Short mmCIF file of C-alpha atoms in Angstrom, two decimals:
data_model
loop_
_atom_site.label_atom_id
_atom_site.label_comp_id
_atom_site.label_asym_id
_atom_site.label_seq_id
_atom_site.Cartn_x
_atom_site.Cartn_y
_atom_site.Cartn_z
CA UNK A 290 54.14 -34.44 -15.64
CA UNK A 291 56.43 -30.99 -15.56
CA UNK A 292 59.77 -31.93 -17.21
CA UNK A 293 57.62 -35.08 -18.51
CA UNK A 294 55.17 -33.16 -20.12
CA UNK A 295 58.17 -32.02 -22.53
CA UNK A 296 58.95 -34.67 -23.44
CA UNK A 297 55.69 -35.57 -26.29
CA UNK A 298 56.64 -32.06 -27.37
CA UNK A 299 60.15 -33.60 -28.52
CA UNK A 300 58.71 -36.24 -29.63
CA UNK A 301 57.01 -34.48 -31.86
CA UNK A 302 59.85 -32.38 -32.93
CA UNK A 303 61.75 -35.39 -33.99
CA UNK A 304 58.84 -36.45 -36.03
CA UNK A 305 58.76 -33.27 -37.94
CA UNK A 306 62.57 -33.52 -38.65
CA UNK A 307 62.98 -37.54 -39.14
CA UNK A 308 59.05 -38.20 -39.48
CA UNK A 309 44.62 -58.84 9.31
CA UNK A 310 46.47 -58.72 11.94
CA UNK A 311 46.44 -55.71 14.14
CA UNK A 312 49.37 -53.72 14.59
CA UNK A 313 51.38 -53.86 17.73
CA UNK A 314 50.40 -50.61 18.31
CA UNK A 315 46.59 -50.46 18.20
CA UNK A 316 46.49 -46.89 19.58
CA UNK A 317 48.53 -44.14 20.36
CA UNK A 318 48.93 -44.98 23.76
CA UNK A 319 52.71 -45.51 23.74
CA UNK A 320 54.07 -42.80 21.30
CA UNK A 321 52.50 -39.17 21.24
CA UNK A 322 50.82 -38.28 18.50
CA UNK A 323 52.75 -35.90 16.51
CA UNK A 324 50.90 -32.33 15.83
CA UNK A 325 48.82 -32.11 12.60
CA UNK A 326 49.15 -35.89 12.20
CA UNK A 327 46.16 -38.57 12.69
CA UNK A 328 46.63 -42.16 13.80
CA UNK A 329 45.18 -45.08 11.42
CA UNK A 330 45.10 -48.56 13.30
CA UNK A 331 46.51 -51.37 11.68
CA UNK A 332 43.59 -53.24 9.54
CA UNK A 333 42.79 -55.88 6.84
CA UNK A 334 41.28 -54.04 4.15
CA UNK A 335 40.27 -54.50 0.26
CA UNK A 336 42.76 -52.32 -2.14
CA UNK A 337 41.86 -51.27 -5.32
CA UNK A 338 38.66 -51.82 -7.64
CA UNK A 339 35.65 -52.36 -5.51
CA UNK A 340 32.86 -54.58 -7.05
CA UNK A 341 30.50 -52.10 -7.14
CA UNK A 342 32.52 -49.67 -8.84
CA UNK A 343 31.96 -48.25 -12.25
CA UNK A 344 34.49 -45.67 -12.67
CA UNK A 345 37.66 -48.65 -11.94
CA UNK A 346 40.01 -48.95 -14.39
CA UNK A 347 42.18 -52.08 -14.84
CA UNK A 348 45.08 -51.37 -13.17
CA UNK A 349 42.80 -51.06 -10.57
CA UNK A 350 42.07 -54.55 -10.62
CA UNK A 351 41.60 -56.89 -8.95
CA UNK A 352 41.07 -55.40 -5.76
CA UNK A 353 42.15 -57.63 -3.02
CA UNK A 354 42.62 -57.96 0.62
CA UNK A 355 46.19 -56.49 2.60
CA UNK A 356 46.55 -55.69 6.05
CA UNK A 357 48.57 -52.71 6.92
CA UNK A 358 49.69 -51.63 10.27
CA UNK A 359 49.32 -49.02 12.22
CA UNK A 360 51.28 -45.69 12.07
CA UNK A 361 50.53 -41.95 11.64
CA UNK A 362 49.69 -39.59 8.83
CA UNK A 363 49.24 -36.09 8.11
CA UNK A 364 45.47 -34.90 8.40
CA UNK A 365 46.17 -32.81 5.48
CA UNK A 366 48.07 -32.59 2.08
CA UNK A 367 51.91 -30.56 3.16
CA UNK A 368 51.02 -26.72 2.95
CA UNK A 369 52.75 -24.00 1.45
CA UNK A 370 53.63 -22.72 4.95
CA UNK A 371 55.21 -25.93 5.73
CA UNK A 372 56.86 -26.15 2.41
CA UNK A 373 58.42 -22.65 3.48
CA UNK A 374 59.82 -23.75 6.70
CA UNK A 375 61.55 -26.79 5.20
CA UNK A 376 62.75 -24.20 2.39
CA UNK A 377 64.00 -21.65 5.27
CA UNK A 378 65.95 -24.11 7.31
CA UNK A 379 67.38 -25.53 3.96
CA UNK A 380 67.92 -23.52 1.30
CA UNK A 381 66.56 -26.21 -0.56
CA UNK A 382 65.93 -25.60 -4.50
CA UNK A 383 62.96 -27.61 -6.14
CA UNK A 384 63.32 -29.87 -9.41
CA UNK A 385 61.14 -26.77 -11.04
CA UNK A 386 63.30 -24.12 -10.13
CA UNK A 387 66.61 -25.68 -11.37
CA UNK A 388 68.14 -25.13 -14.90
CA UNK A 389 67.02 -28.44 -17.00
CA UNK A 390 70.22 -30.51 -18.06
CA UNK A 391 69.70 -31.73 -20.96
CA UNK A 392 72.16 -34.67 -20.90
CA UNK A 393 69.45 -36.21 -18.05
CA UNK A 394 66.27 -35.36 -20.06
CA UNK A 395 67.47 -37.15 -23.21
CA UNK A 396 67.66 -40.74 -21.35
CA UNK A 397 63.95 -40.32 -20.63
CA UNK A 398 63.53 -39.92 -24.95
CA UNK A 399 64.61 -42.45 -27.84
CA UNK A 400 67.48 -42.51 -28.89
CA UNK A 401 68.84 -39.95 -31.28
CA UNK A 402 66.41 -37.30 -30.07
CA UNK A 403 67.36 -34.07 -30.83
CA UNK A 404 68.15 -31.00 -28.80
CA UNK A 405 65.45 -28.66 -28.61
CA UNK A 406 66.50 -24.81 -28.32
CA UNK A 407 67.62 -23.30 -25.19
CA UNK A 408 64.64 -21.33 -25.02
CA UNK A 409 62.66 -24.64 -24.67
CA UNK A 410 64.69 -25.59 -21.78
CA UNK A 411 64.25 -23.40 -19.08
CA UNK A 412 63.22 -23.75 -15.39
CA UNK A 413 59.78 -24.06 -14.89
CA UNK A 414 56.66 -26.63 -14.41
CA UNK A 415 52.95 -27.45 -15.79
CA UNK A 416 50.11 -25.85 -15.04
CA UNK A 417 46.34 -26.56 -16.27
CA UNK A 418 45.58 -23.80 -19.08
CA UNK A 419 41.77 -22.07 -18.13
CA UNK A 420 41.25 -20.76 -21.59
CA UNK A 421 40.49 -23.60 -23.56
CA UNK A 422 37.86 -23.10 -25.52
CA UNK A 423 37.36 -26.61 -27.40
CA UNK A 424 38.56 -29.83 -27.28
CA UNK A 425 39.32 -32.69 -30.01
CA UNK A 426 40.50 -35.35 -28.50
CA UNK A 427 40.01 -36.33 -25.10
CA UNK A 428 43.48 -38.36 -24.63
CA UNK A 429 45.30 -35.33 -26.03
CA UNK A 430 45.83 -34.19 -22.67
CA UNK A 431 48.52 -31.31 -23.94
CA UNK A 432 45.16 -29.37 -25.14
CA UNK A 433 44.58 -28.45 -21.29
CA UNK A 434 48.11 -28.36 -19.97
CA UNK A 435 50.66 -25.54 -20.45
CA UNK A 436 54.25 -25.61 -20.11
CA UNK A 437 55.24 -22.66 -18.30
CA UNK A 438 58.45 -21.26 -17.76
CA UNK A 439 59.46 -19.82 -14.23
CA UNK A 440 55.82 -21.57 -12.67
CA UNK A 441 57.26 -23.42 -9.30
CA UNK A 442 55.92 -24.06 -5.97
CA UNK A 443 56.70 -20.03 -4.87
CA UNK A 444 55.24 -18.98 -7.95
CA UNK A 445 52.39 -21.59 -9.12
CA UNK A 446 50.68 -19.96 -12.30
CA UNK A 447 53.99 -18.48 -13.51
CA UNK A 448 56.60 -15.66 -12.63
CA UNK A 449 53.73 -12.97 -11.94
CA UNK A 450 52.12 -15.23 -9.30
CA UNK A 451 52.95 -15.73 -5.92
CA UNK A 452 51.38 -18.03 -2.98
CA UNK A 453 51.35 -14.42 -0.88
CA UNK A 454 48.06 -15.27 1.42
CA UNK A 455 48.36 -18.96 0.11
CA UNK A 456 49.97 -20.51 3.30
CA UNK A 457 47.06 -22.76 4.22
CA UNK A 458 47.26 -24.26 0.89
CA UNK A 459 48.76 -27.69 -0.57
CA UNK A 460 52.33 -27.07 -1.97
CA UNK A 461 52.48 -28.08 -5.79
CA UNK A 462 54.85 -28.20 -8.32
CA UNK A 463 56.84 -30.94 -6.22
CA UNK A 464 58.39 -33.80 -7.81
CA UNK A 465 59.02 -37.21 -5.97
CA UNK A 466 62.72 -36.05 -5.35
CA UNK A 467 61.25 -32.93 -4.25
CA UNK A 468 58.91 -34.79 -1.64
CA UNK A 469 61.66 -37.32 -0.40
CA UNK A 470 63.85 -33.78 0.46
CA UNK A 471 60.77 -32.51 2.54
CA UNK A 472 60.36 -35.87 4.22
CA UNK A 473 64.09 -36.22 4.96
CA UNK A 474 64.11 -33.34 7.25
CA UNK A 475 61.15 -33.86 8.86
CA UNK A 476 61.98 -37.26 9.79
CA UNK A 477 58.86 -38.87 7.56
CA UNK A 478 58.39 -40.75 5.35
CA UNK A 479 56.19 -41.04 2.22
CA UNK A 480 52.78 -43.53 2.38
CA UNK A 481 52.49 -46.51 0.39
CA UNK A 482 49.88 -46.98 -1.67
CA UNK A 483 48.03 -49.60 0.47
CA UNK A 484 48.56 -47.36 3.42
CA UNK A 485 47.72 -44.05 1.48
CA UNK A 486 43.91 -46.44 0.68
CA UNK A 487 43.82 -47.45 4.42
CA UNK A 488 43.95 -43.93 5.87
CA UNK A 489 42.01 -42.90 3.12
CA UNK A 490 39.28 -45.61 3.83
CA UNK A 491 39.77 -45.07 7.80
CA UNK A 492 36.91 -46.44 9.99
CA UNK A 493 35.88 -48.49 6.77
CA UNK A 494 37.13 -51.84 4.82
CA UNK A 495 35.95 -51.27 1.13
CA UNK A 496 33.95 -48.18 0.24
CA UNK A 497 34.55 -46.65 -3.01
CA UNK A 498 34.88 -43.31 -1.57
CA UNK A 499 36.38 -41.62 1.73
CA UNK A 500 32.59 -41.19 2.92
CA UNK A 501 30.84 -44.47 1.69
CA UNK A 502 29.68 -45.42 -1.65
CA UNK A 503 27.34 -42.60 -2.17
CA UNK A 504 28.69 -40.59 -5.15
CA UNK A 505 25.45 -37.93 -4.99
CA UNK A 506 27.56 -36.20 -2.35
CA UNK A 507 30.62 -35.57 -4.11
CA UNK A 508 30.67 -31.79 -4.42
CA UNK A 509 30.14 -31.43 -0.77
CA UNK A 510 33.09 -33.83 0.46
CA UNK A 511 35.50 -33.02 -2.62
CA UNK A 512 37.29 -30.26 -4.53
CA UNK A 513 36.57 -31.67 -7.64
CA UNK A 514 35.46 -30.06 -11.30
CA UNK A 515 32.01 -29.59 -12.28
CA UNK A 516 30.39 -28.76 -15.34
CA UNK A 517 32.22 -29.58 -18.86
CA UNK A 518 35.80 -30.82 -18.92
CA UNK A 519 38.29 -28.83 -19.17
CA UNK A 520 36.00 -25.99 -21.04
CA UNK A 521 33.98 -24.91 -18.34
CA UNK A 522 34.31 -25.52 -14.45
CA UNK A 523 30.56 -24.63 -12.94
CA UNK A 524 32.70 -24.46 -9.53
CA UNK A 525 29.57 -25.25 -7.57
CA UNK A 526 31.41 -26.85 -4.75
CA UNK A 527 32.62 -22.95 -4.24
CA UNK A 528 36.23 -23.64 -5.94
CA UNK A 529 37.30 -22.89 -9.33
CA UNK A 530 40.78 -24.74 -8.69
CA UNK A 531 42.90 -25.57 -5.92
CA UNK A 532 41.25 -24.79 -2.54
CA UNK A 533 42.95 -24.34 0.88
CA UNK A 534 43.44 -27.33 3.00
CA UNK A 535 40.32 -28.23 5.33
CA UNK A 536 37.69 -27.01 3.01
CA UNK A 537 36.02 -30.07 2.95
CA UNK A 538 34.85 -32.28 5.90
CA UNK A 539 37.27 -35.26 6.75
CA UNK A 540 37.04 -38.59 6.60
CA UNK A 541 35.95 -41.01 9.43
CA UNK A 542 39.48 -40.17 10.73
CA UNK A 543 39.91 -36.96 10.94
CA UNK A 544 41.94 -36.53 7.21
CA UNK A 545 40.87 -33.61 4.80
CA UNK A 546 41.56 -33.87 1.07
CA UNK A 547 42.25 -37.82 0.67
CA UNK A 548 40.19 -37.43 -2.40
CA UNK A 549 40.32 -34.07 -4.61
CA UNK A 550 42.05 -31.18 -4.37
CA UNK A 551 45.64 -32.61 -5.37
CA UNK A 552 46.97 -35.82 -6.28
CA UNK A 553 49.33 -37.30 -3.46
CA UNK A 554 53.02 -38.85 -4.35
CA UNK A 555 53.06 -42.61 -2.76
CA UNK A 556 56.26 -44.37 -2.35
CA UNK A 557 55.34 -46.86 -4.89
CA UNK A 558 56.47 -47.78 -8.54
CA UNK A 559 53.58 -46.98 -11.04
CA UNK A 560 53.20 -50.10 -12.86
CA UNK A 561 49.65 -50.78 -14.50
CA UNK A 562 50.12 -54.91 -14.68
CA UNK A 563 50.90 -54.98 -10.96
CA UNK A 564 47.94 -56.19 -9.24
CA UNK A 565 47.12 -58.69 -12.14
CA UNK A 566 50.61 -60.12 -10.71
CA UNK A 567 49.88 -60.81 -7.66
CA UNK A 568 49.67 -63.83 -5.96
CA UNK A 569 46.88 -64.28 -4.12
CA UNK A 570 46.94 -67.43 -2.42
CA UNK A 571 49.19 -65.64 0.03
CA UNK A 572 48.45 -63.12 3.05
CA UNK A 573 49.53 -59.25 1.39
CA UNK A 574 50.95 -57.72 4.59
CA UNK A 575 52.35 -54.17 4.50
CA UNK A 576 52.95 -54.23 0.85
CA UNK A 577 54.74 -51.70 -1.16
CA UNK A 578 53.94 -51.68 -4.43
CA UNK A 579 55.65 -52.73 -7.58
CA UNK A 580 59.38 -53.61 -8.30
CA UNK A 581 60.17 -51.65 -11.74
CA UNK A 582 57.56 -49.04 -12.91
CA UNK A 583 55.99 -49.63 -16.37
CA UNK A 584 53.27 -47.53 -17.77
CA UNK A 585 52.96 -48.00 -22.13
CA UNK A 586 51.97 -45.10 -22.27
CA UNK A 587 55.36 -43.04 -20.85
CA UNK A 588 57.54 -46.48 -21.19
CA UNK A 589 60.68 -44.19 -20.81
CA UNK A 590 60.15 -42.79 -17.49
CA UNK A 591 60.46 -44.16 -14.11
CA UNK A 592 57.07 -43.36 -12.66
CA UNK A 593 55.48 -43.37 -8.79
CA UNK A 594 51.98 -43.49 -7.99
CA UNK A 595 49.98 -41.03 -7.47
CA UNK A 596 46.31 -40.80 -5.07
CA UNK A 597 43.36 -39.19 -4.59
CA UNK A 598 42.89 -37.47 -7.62
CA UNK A 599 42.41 -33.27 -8.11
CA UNK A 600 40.39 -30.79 -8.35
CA UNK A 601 40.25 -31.67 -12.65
CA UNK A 602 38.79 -34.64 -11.84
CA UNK A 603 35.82 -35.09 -13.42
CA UNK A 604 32.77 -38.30 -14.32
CA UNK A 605 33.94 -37.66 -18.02
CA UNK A 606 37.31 -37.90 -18.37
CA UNK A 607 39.44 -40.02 -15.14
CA UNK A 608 36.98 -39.67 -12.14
CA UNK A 609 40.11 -40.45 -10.07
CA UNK A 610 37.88 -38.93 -7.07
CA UNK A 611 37.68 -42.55 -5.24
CA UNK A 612 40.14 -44.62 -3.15
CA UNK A 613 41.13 -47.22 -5.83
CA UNK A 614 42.06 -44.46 -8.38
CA UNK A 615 45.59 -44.06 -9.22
CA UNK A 616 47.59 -42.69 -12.09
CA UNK A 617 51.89 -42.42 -12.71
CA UNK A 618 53.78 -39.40 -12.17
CA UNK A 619 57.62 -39.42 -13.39
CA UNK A 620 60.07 -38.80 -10.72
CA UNK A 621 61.43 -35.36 -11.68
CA UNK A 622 57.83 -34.09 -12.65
CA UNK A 623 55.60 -31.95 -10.94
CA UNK A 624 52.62 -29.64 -11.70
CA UNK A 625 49.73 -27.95 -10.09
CA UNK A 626 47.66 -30.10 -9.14
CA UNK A 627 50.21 -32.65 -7.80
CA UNK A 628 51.29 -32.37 -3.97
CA UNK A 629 51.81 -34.77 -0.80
CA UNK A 630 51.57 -35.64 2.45
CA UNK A 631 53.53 -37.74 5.13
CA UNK A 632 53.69 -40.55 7.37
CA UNK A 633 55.57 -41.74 10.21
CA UNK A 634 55.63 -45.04 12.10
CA UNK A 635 56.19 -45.12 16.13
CA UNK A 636 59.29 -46.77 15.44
CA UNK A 637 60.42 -44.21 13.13
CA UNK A 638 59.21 -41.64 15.89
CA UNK A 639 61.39 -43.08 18.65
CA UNK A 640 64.44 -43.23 16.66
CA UNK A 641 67.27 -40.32 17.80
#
């Protein structure tokens, strides 16, 4: 969403004007393992929709087997303190922070759309609005999301905010190009889906969440809403939105946050026919993902998938809080309650 998120709006202004195989490297053993990462072996696995699960949508379906090999991951989601290092050594300026051109947006509308006023486009990014009172219509998601002008990753509810404390936190407000900067300079890489489900799965093959199948535990293991969506968030699990990193015990692994909290950028294309196209009669090995994006319901953008779900997630509206659970994010959108993590292979750790 972000940039995305405008683009309905215009939409709607130009309807009011016109109408298994194991990896080589089985363990750590021959490359260090780099600080604040976790190592998940290589493993045969089942992505997407489990059997058992109620809550899978279908492009979550069919799950079926891929093995993945080994490499490393980050035990948590990138933190605002690591977000200001990269930012430090850079200089780097975030999709949310830069002026909007306009000539860009419009190839993401139909054809003919017109320009909105300048006062429309400025800098800024989406972020979930706490005082809504009533909803209509459940798939009108713009009754619980705000656009709002000068909100970025250094200031995440607006230009009166600030992430002064915040450092232990997941950076948000990042957009895929945004991510790919990050991961540039520190020599990573961004997860696949299929690897993104294996570390998220990590001693396990095909459980629906990161600690089983036992959804009574939910609250305890993920920052996730409670009570009535979006009107009222009960907050029982101790957090009324976004929680620091490590709040919640990790997986089998070692990772914190795999499900809740934020949604995590993948590497791959967001297309919702994908795994009905799959063939297989053939051994998926280290797959990644989709080759074009296509999502009917944003069939203008270029979309990557996102994991893991938030802490909106909720039993009544996407109950993204399981493994198989993925939705699209476009690639210059961002928000506050979308952030990421990275990976790195040995290989990629050995090279100068």
């Amino acid at each position: 969403m972000m940039r995305a998120f405008l683009q309905p709006i215009l939409l709607l202004f130009v309807f009011f004007i016109a109408c298994k195989k194991e990896s080589k490297f089985t363990s750590t053993q021959q490359t260090e393992t780099p600080k604040g990462m976790v190592w998940v072996v290589g493993k045969t696995f089942l992505q997407g929709a489990k059997a058992s699960d109620a809550f899978a949508m279908p492009r979550e379906k069919p799950g079926h087997k891929v093995t993945v090999d080994g490499f490393f991951i980050d035990s948590t989601e990138v933190t605002n303190a690591q977000f200001k290092t990269f930012v430090a050594a850079t200089a780097y300026v975030t999709i949310a922070e830069r002026a909007i051109d306009w000539e860009e947006l419009k190839k993401q509308l139909p054809q003919g759309t017109p320009k909105p006023h300048d006062s429309i486009l400025q800098p800024g990014s989406l972020i979930f609005n706490k005082n809504v009172n009533a909803v209509v219509n459940m798939n009108n998601y713009q009754q619980w999301w705000t656009w709002k002008i000068g909100a970025n990753w250094q200031h995440p509810e607006g230009p009166a905010s600030s992430i002064e404390g915040k450092d232990a936190f997941p950076v948000i407000h990042i957009a895929y190009e945004d991510a790919l900067a990050y991961c540039k300079w520190a020599k990573r890489r961004l997860p696949t889906e299929a690897e993104w489900e294996s570390a998220a799965q990590g001693n396990n093959a095909s459980t629906i969440f990161t600690w089983g199948n036992d959804p009574a535990i939910l609250t305890t293991n993920a920052n996730t809403w409670q009570g009535t969506f979006p009107v009222k968030n009960e907050s029982t699990d101790g957090f009324e939105l976004i929680a620091a990193v490590k709040s919640y015990p990790p997986n089998s692994i070692g990772l914190h946050d795999m499900l809740g909290n934020v949604w995590e950028i993948t590497s791959d294309l967001f297309n919702v026919n994908h795994y009905q196209e799959l063939d297989l009669s053939e051994e998926i090995r280290n797959p990644t993902g989709a080759k074009t994006s296509y999502s009917p319901s944003n069939p203008y953008q270029v979309e990557h998938v996102i994991k893991g779900g938030s802490f909106l997630c909720h039993v009544s509206y996407c109950a993204s809080f399981r493994i198989s659970a993925k939705m699209g994010v476009s690639i210059d959108s961002g928000s506050d309650h979308v952030g990421f993590r990275t990976v790195a292979t040995p290989a990629m750790l050995l090279e100068k």
